[in-house]
PDB file of C-alpha atoms in Angstrom:
ATOM      1  CA  UNK U   1     -20.692 100.602  56.010  1.00 68.00           C
ATOM      2  CA  UNK U   2     -22.313  99.872  59.309  1.00 72.00           C
ATOM      3  CA  UNK U   3     -20.828  96.363  59.284  1.00 72.00           C
ATOM      4  CA  UNK U   4     -17.298  97.634  58.733  1.00 74.00           C
ATOM      5  CA  UNK U   5     -17.599  99.992  61.690  1.00 76.00           C
ATOM      6  CA  UNK U   6     -18.801  97.140  63.883  1.00 75.00           C
ATOM      7  CA  UNK U   7     -15.974  94.925  62.710  1.00 75.00           C
ATOM      8  CA  UNK U   8     -13.315  97.538  63.512  1.00 73.00           C
ATOM      9  CA  UNK U   9     -14.885  98.176  66.895  1.00 76.00           C
ATOM     10  CA  UNK U  10     -14.714  94.495  67.802  1.00 75.00           C
ATOM     11  CA  UNK U  11     -11.038  94.315  66.666  1.00 77.00           C
ATOM     12  CA  UNK U  12     -10.075  97.340  68.726  1.00 79.00           C
ATOM     13  CA  UNK U  13     -11.755  95.928  71.829  1.00 80.00           C
ATOM     14  CA  UNK U  14     -10.032  92.566  71.408  1.00 81.00           C
ATOM     15  CA  UNK U  15      -6.643  94.237  70.910  1.00 80.00           C
ATOM     16  CA  UNK U  16      -7.135  96.343  74.011  1.00 80.00           C
ATOM     17  CA  UNK U  17      -7.990  93.260  76.068  1.00 86.00           C
ATOM     18  CA  UNK U  18      -4.894  91.363  74.828  1.00 82.00           C
ATOM     19  CA  UNK U  19      -2.618  94.347  75.491  1.00 85.00           C
ATOM     20  CA  UNK U  20      -3.941  94.735  79.043  1.00 85.00           C
ATOM     21  CA  UNK U  21      -3.444  90.989  79.641  1.00 79.00           C
ATOM     22  CA  UNK U  22       0.148  91.102  78.479  1.00 82.00           C
ATOM     23  CA  UNK U  23       0.920  94.090  80.653  1.00 82.00           C
ATOM     24  CA  UNK U  24      -0.563  92.292  83.648  1.00 78.00           C
ATOM     25  CA  UNK U  25       1.506  89.142  83.016  1.00 77.00           C
ATOM     26  CA  UNK U  26       4.722  91.144  82.645  1.00 79.00           C
ATOM     27  CA  UNK U  27       4.023  92.950  85.881  1.00 76.00           C
ATOM     28  CA  UNK U  28       3.507  89.646  87.656  1.00 75.00           C
ATOM     29  CA  UNK U  29       6.753  88.222  86.333  1.00 71.00           C
ATOM     30  CA  UNK U  30       8.774  91.281  87.355  1.00 74.00           C
ATOM     31  CA  UNK U  31       7.339  91.350  90.863  1.00 69.00           C
ATOM     32  CA  UNK U  32       7.862  87.659  91.656  1.00 65.00           C
ATOM     33  CA  UNK U  33      10.928  86.502  93.733  1.00 54.00           C
ATOM     34  CA  UNK U  34      11.470  83.394  91.610  1.00 55.00           C
ATOM     35  CA  UNK U  35      13.049  85.278  88.779  1.00 52.00           C
ATOM     36  CA  UNK U  36      15.909  83.009  87.650  1.00 52.00           C
ATOM     37  CA  UNK U  37      18.013  86.066  86.900  1.00 53.00           C
ATOM     38  CA  UNK U  38      17.968  87.010  90.598  1.00 54.00           C
ATOM     39  CA  UNK U  39      19.199  83.610  91.838  1.00 54.00           C
ATOM     40  CA  UNK U  40      22.689  83.413  93.271  1.00 58.00           C
ATOM     41  CA  UNK U  41      25.182  81.817  90.943  1.00 54.00           C
ATOM     42  CA  UNK U  42      27.536  79.227  92.491  1.00 61.00           C
ATOM     43  CA  UNK U  43      31.008  79.078  91.033  1.00 58.00           C
ATOM     44  CA  UNK U  44      33.221  75.992  91.289  1.00 63.00           C
ATOM     45  CA  UNK U  45      36.960  76.176  91.427  1.00 65.00           C
ATOM     46  CA  UNK U  46      38.750  73.955  88.954  1.00 61.00           C
ATOM     47  CA  UNK U  47      42.073  72.505  90.074  1.00 65.00           C
ATOM     48  CA  UNK U  48      44.662  71.787  87.418  1.00 59.00           C
ATOM     49  CA  UNK U  49      47.201  69.015  88.075  1.00 60.00           C
ATOM     50  CA  UNK U  50      50.428  69.089  86.093  1.00 62.00           C
ATOM     51  CA  UNK U  51      51.476  65.684  84.844  1.00 60.00           C
ATOM     52  CA  UNK U  52      55.112  64.857  85.456  1.00 58.00           C
ATOM     53  CA  UNK U  53      57.191  63.897  82.470  1.00 59.00           C
ATOM     54  CA  UNK U  54      58.312  60.289  82.266  1.00 58.00           C
ATOM     55  CA  UNK U  55      61.594  59.948  84.091  1.00 57.00           C
ATOM     56  CA  UNK U  56      63.891  57.029  83.351  1.00 60.00           C
ATOM     57  CA  UNK U  57      64.608  54.881  86.434  1.00 60.00           C
ATOM     58  CA  UNK U  58      67.957  55.446  88.038  1.00 57.00           C
ATOM     59  CA  UNK U  59      70.223  52.426  87.822  1.00 63.00           C
ATOM     60  CA  UNK U  60      72.747  51.938  90.536  1.00 58.00           C
ATOM     61  CA  UNK U  61      76.070  50.626  89.324  1.00 58.00           C
ATOM     62  CA  UNK U  62      76.803  47.795  91.709  1.00 56.00           C
ATOM     63  CA  UNK U  63      80.341  46.518  91.427  1.00 62.00           C
ATOM     64  CA  UNK U  64      81.703  43.705  93.509  1.00 58.00           C
ATOM     65  CA  UNK U  65      84.928  44.560  95.183  1.00 63.00           C
ATOM     66  CA  UNK U  66      87.816  42.226  94.548  1.00 62.00           C
ATOM     67  CA  UNK U  67      88.451  40.130  97.654  1.00 61.00           C
ATOM     68  CA  UNK U  68      91.830  40.585  99.251  1.00 60.00           C
ATOM     69  CA  UNK U  69      94.518  38.162  98.216  1.00 61.00           C
ATOM     70  CA  UNK U  70      94.848  35.227 100.561  1.00 57.00           C
ATOM     71  CA  UNK U  71      98.349  34.207 101.365  1.00 55.00           C
ATOM     72  CA  UNK U  72      98.992  30.558 100.736  1.00 55.00           C
ATOM     73  CA  UNK U  73     100.130  28.665 103.803  1.00 48.00           C
ATOM     74  CA  UNK U  74     103.156  26.435 103.301  1.00 43.00           C
ATOM     75  CA  UNK U  75     102.406  22.725 103.668  1.00 48.00           C
ATOM     76  CA  UNK U  76     103.211  21.171 107.029  1.00 43.00           C
ATOM     77  CA  UNK U  77     103.862  17.747 105.550  1.00 42.00           C
ATOM     78  CA  UNK U  78     107.425  16.819 104.624  1.00 42.00           C
ATOM     79  CA  UNK U  79     108.225  16.517 100.928  1.00 41.00           C
ATOM     80  CA  UNK U  80     108.888  12.968  99.712  1.00 42.00           C
ATOM     81  CA  UNK U  81     111.909  12.181  97.582  1.00 43.00           C
ATOM     82  CA  UNK U  82     111.053   9.943  94.632  1.00 41.00           C
ATOM     83  CA  UNK U  83     113.917   7.926  93.197  1.00 43.00           C
ATOM     84  CA  UNK U  84     113.499   6.391  89.737  1.00 41.00           C
ATOM     85  CA  UNK U  85     116.111   3.723  89.215  1.00 43.00           C
ATOM     86  CA  UNK U  86     116.163   4.060  85.404  1.00 42.00           C
ATOM     87  CA  UNK U  87     115.793   7.829  85.252  1.00 38.00           C
ATOM     88  CA  UNK U  88     117.931   9.133  88.077  1.00 35.00           C
ATOM     89  CA  UNK U  89     116.928  10.517  91.493  1.00 36.00           C
ATOM     90  CA  UNK U  90     114.287  13.240  91.586  1.00 36.00           C
ATOM     91  CA  UNK U  91     113.258  15.191  94.695  1.00 36.00           C
ATOM     92  CA  UNK U  92     109.693  16.464  94.361  1.00 36.00           C
ATOM     93  CA  UNK U  93     106.894  17.654  96.669  1.00 39.00           C
ATOM     94  CA  UNK U  94     103.668  15.694  97.096  1.00 42.00           C
ATOM     95  CA  UNK U  95     101.297  15.425  94.143  1.00 35.00           C
ATOM     96  CA  UNK U  96     103.536  17.277  91.664  1.00 32.00           C
ATOM     97  CA  UNK U  97     104.308  16.090  88.144  1.00 31.00           C
ATOM     98  CA  UNK U  98     107.908  16.250  87.010  1.00 32.00           C
ATOM     99  CA  UNK U  99     109.007  16.450  83.381  1.00 30.00           C
ATOM    100  CA  UNK U 100     112.270  14.601  82.804  1.00 31.00           C
ATOM    101  CA  UNK U 101     114.446  15.088  79.731  1.00 30.00           C
ATOM    102  CA  UNK U 102     115.565  12.140  77.615  1.00 35.00           C
ATOM    103  CA  UNK U 103     118.043   9.890  79.398  1.00 35.00           C
ATOM    104  CA  UNK U 104     119.689   6.716  78.244  1.00 39.00           C
ATOM    105  CA  UNK U 105     117.683   3.743  79.463  1.00 39.00           C
ATOM    106  CA  UNK U 106     119.340   0.749  81.074  1.00 42.00           C
ATOM    107  CA  UNK U 107     116.598  -1.833  81.571  1.00 41.00           C
ATOM    108  CA  UNK U 108     119.034  -4.589  82.429  1.00 41.00           C
ATOM    109  CA  UNK U 109     119.054  -6.761  79.315  1.00 39.00           C
ATOM    110  CA  UNK U 110     115.418  -6.494  78.188  1.00 40.00           C
ATOM    111  CA  UNK U 111     116.423  -5.003  74.830  1.00 41.00           C
ATOM    112  CA  UNK U 112     119.659  -4.992  72.877  1.00 45.00           C
ATOM    113  CA  UNK U 113     119.006  -1.779  70.963  1.00 52.00           C
ATOM    114  CA  UNK U 114     118.675   0.475  74.004  1.00 57.00           C
ATOM    115  CA  UNK U 115     116.788   3.092  71.962  1.00 72.00           C
ATOM    116  CA  UNK U 116     113.587   3.394  74.013  1.00 82.00           C
ATOM    117  CA  UNK U 117     113.891   5.985  76.760  1.00 90.00           C
ATOM    118  CA  UNK U 118     111.653   7.879  79.210  1.00 92.00           C
ATOM    119  CA  UNK U 119     110.646  11.390  78.175  1.00 92.00           C
ATOM    120  CA  UNK U 120     107.945  12.135  80.777  1.00 91.00           C
ATOM    121  CA  UNK U 121     107.919  10.751  84.327  1.00 91.00           C
ATOM    122  CA  UNK U 122     105.196  11.472  86.888  1.00 88.00           C
ATOM    123  CA  UNK U 123     106.144  11.465  90.562  1.00 89.00           C
ATOM    124  CA  UNK U 124     103.669   9.317  92.530  1.00 91.00           C
ATOM    125  CA  UNK U 125     101.564  10.778  95.316  1.00 91.00           C
ATOM    126  CA  UNK U 126     102.928   9.870  98.725  1.00 93.00           C
ATOM    127  CA  UNK U 127     100.196   7.959 100.589  1.00 94.00           C
ATOM    128  CA  UNK U 128      98.771  10.019 103.457  1.00 92.00           C
ATOM    129  CA  UNK U 129      98.804   7.072 105.837  1.00 91.00           C
ATOM    130  CA  UNK U 130     102.483   6.459 105.115  1.00 93.00           C
ATOM    131  CA  UNK U 131     103.251  10.135 105.758  1.00 91.00           C
ATOM    132  CA  UNK U 132     101.446  10.065 109.093  1.00 91.00           C
ATOM    133  CA  UNK U 133     103.399   6.990 110.145  1.00 92.00           C
ATOM    134  CA  UNK U 134     106.620   8.303 108.521  1.00 91.00           C
ATOM    135  CA  UNK U 135     107.008   5.142 106.491  1.00 93.00           C
ATOM    136  CA  UNK U 136     109.510   4.752 103.649  1.00 94.00           C
ATOM    137  CA  UNK U 137     109.826   1.992 101.084  1.00 94.00           C
ATOM    138  CA  UNK U 138     110.094   0.956  97.457  1.00 96.00           C
ATOM    139  CA  UNK U 139     108.050  -0.751  94.747  1.00 96.00           C
ATOM    140  CA  UNK U 140     109.217  -2.838  91.763  1.00 96.00           C
ATOM    141  CA  UNK U 141     106.933  -2.610  88.718  1.00 96.00           C
ATOM    142  CA  UNK U 142     107.106  -3.808  85.145  1.00 95.00           C
ATOM    143  CA  UNK U 143     105.074  -2.698  82.142  1.00 96.00           C
ATOM    144  CA  UNK U 144     104.901  -2.603  78.363  1.00 95.00           C
ATOM    145  CA  UNK U 145     105.964   0.394  76.276  1.00 94.00           C
ATOM    146  CA  UNK U 146     103.666   0.622  73.239  1.00 94.00           C
ATOM    147  CA  UNK U 147     104.481   1.704  69.709  1.00 94.00           C
ATOM    148  CA  UNK U 148     103.257   5.204  70.553  1.00 93.00           C
ATOM    149  CA  UNK U 149     105.275   5.469  73.774  1.00 93.00           C
ATOM    150  CA  UNK U 150     102.433   4.967  76.255  1.00 94.00           C
ATOM    151  CA  UNK U 151     102.533   2.483  79.131  1.00 96.00           C
ATOM    152  CA  UNK U 152     100.267  -0.539  79.466  1.00 95.00           C
ATOM    153  CA  UNK U 153      99.916  -3.654  81.642  1.00 96.00           C
ATOM    154  CA  UNK U 154     101.553  -2.213  84.762  1.00 96.00           C
ATOM    155  CA  UNK U 155     102.188  -4.963  87.327  1.00 95.00           C
ATOM    156  CA  UNK U 156     103.713  -4.752  90.816  1.00 96.00           C
ATOM    157  CA  UNK U 157     106.332  -7.488  91.122  1.00 96.00           C
ATOM    158  CA  UNK U 158     107.671  -6.705  94.583  1.00 95.00           C
ATOM    159  CA  UNK U 159     107.358  -4.056  97.299  1.00 95.00           C
ATOM    160  CA  UNK U 160     108.612  -3.177 100.752  1.00 93.00           C
ATOM    161  CA  UNK U 161     106.527  -2.756 102.855  1.00 92.00           C
ATOM    162  CA  UNK U 162     103.962  -4.724 100.907  1.00 93.00           C
ATOM    163  CA  UNK U 163     100.623  -3.104 100.103  1.00 91.00           C
ATOM    164  CA  UNK U 164     101.571   0.406 101.301  1.00 93.00           C
ATOM    165  CA  UNK U 165     102.963   2.089  98.185  1.00 95.00           C
ATOM    166  CA  UNK U 166     101.731  -0.357  95.507  1.00 95.00           C
ATOM    167  CA  UNK U 167      98.716   1.644  94.327  1.00 93.00           C
ATOM    168  CA  UNK U 168     100.566   4.995  94.217  1.00 94.00           C
ATOM    169  CA  UNK U 169     103.464   3.499  92.245  1.00 95.00           C
ATOM    170  CA  UNK U 170     101.164   1.751  89.767  1.00 95.00           C
ATOM    171  CA  UNK U 171      99.090   4.886  89.073  1.00 94.00           C
ATOM    172  CA  UNK U 172     102.239   6.937  88.496  1.00 94.00           C
ATOM    173  CA  UNK U 173     103.769   4.366  86.130  1.00 95.00           C
ATOM    174  CA  UNK U 174     100.598   4.330  83.999  1.00 94.00           C
ATOM    175  CA  UNK U 175     101.243   8.015  83.211  1.00 94.00           C
ATOM    176  CA  UNK U 176     104.856   7.560  82.097  1.00 95.00           C
ATOM    177  CA  UNK U 177     105.700   8.391  78.492  1.00 95.00           C
ATOM    178  CA  UNK U 178     108.580   6.923  76.491  1.00 94.00           C
ATOM    179  CA  UNK U 179     110.313   7.400  73.207  1.00 92.00           C
ATOM    180  CA  UNK U 180     109.387   4.072  71.573  1.00 93.00           C
ATOM    181  CA  UNK U 181     111.907   1.547  70.375  1.00 94.00           C
ATOM    182  CA  UNK U 182     112.599   1.804  66.613  1.00 93.00           C
ATOM    183  CA  UNK U 183     113.806  -1.102  64.479  1.00 93.00           C
ATOM    184  CA  UNK U 184     114.169  -0.683  60.726  1.00 89.00           C
ATOM    185  CA  UNK U 185     112.354   2.662  60.950  1.00 87.00           C
ATOM    186  CA  UNK U 186     109.363   1.003  62.610  1.00 91.00           C
ATOM    187  CA  UNK U 187     108.178   1.485  66.184  1.00 93.00           C
ATOM    188  CA  UNK U 188     108.320  -1.729  68.167  1.00 92.00           C
ATOM    189  CA  UNK U 189     106.407  -2.622  71.339  1.00 94.00           C
ATOM    190  CA  UNK U 190     108.667  -3.474  74.287  1.00 93.00           C
ATOM    191  CA  UNK U 191     107.309  -5.758  77.008  1.00 94.00           C
ATOM    192  CA  UNK U 192     108.363  -6.373  80.594  1.00 94.00           C
ATOM    193  CA  UNK U 193     110.189  -3.082  81.178  1.00 92.00           C
ATOM    194  CA  UNK U 194     111.242  -2.970  84.881  1.00 94.00           C
ATOM    195  CA  UNK U 195     111.211   0.120  87.089  1.00 91.00           C
ATOM    196  CA  UNK U 196     111.931   0.637  90.748  1.00 93.00           C
ATOM    197  CA  UNK U 197     110.230   3.547  92.517  1.00 92.00           C
ATOM    198  CA  UNK U 198     111.612   4.481  95.924  1.00 92.00           C
ATOM    199  CA  UNK U 199     109.599   6.451  98.496  1.00 93.00           C
ATOM    200  CA  UNK U 200     111.781   8.466 100.885  1.00 91.00           C
ATOM    201  CA  UNK U 201     110.945  11.323 103.248  1.00 87.00           C
ATOM    202  CA  UNK U 202     113.010  14.482 103.072  1.00 81.00           C
ATOM    203  CA  UNK U 203     115.158  14.880 106.175  1.00 71.00           C
ATOM    204  CA  UNK U 204     114.660  18.671 106.027  1.00 59.00           C
TER     205      UNK U 204
END
């Protein structure tokens, strides 16, 4: 019995000491200035940025304006008059092709049938040098008319003045087209067909 009383007495003393210690610690905590609950709280402002929606790029409609019409100036050079001995006389400006309808050919004895005939005649280009010097003249050529009506083997046989209009006349003759000669329902090649091309300046 005595031991139980001593044991309870020791427990009560120990409990009293612990209780006093706790009270002392609490008092110290309350009285101190470093209480985290008393510290000032710093607030930060949050800025919100609104994202813009995707906007399609603006396309400018660039249209080129039509340039004003430019009036064509009339040529200052006089128009040459081209005379084709076998196809009649044709007045034509420089560097212009002339379509000629079928005409009866008269080659001067080169064929007895007389059935080949010019269907397309090109006016030769008047040489610039001859225009500047106001020269006129003529060129005799001869050529072959093929089975298809084209012209081959163009040769200058005579000219006046010599060497001035030869090239222009030859180039033009190479572009002539004929209705070929037909014998027994077969196209025949005609050789040595003569043509005279005359170069004359228009008086107007």
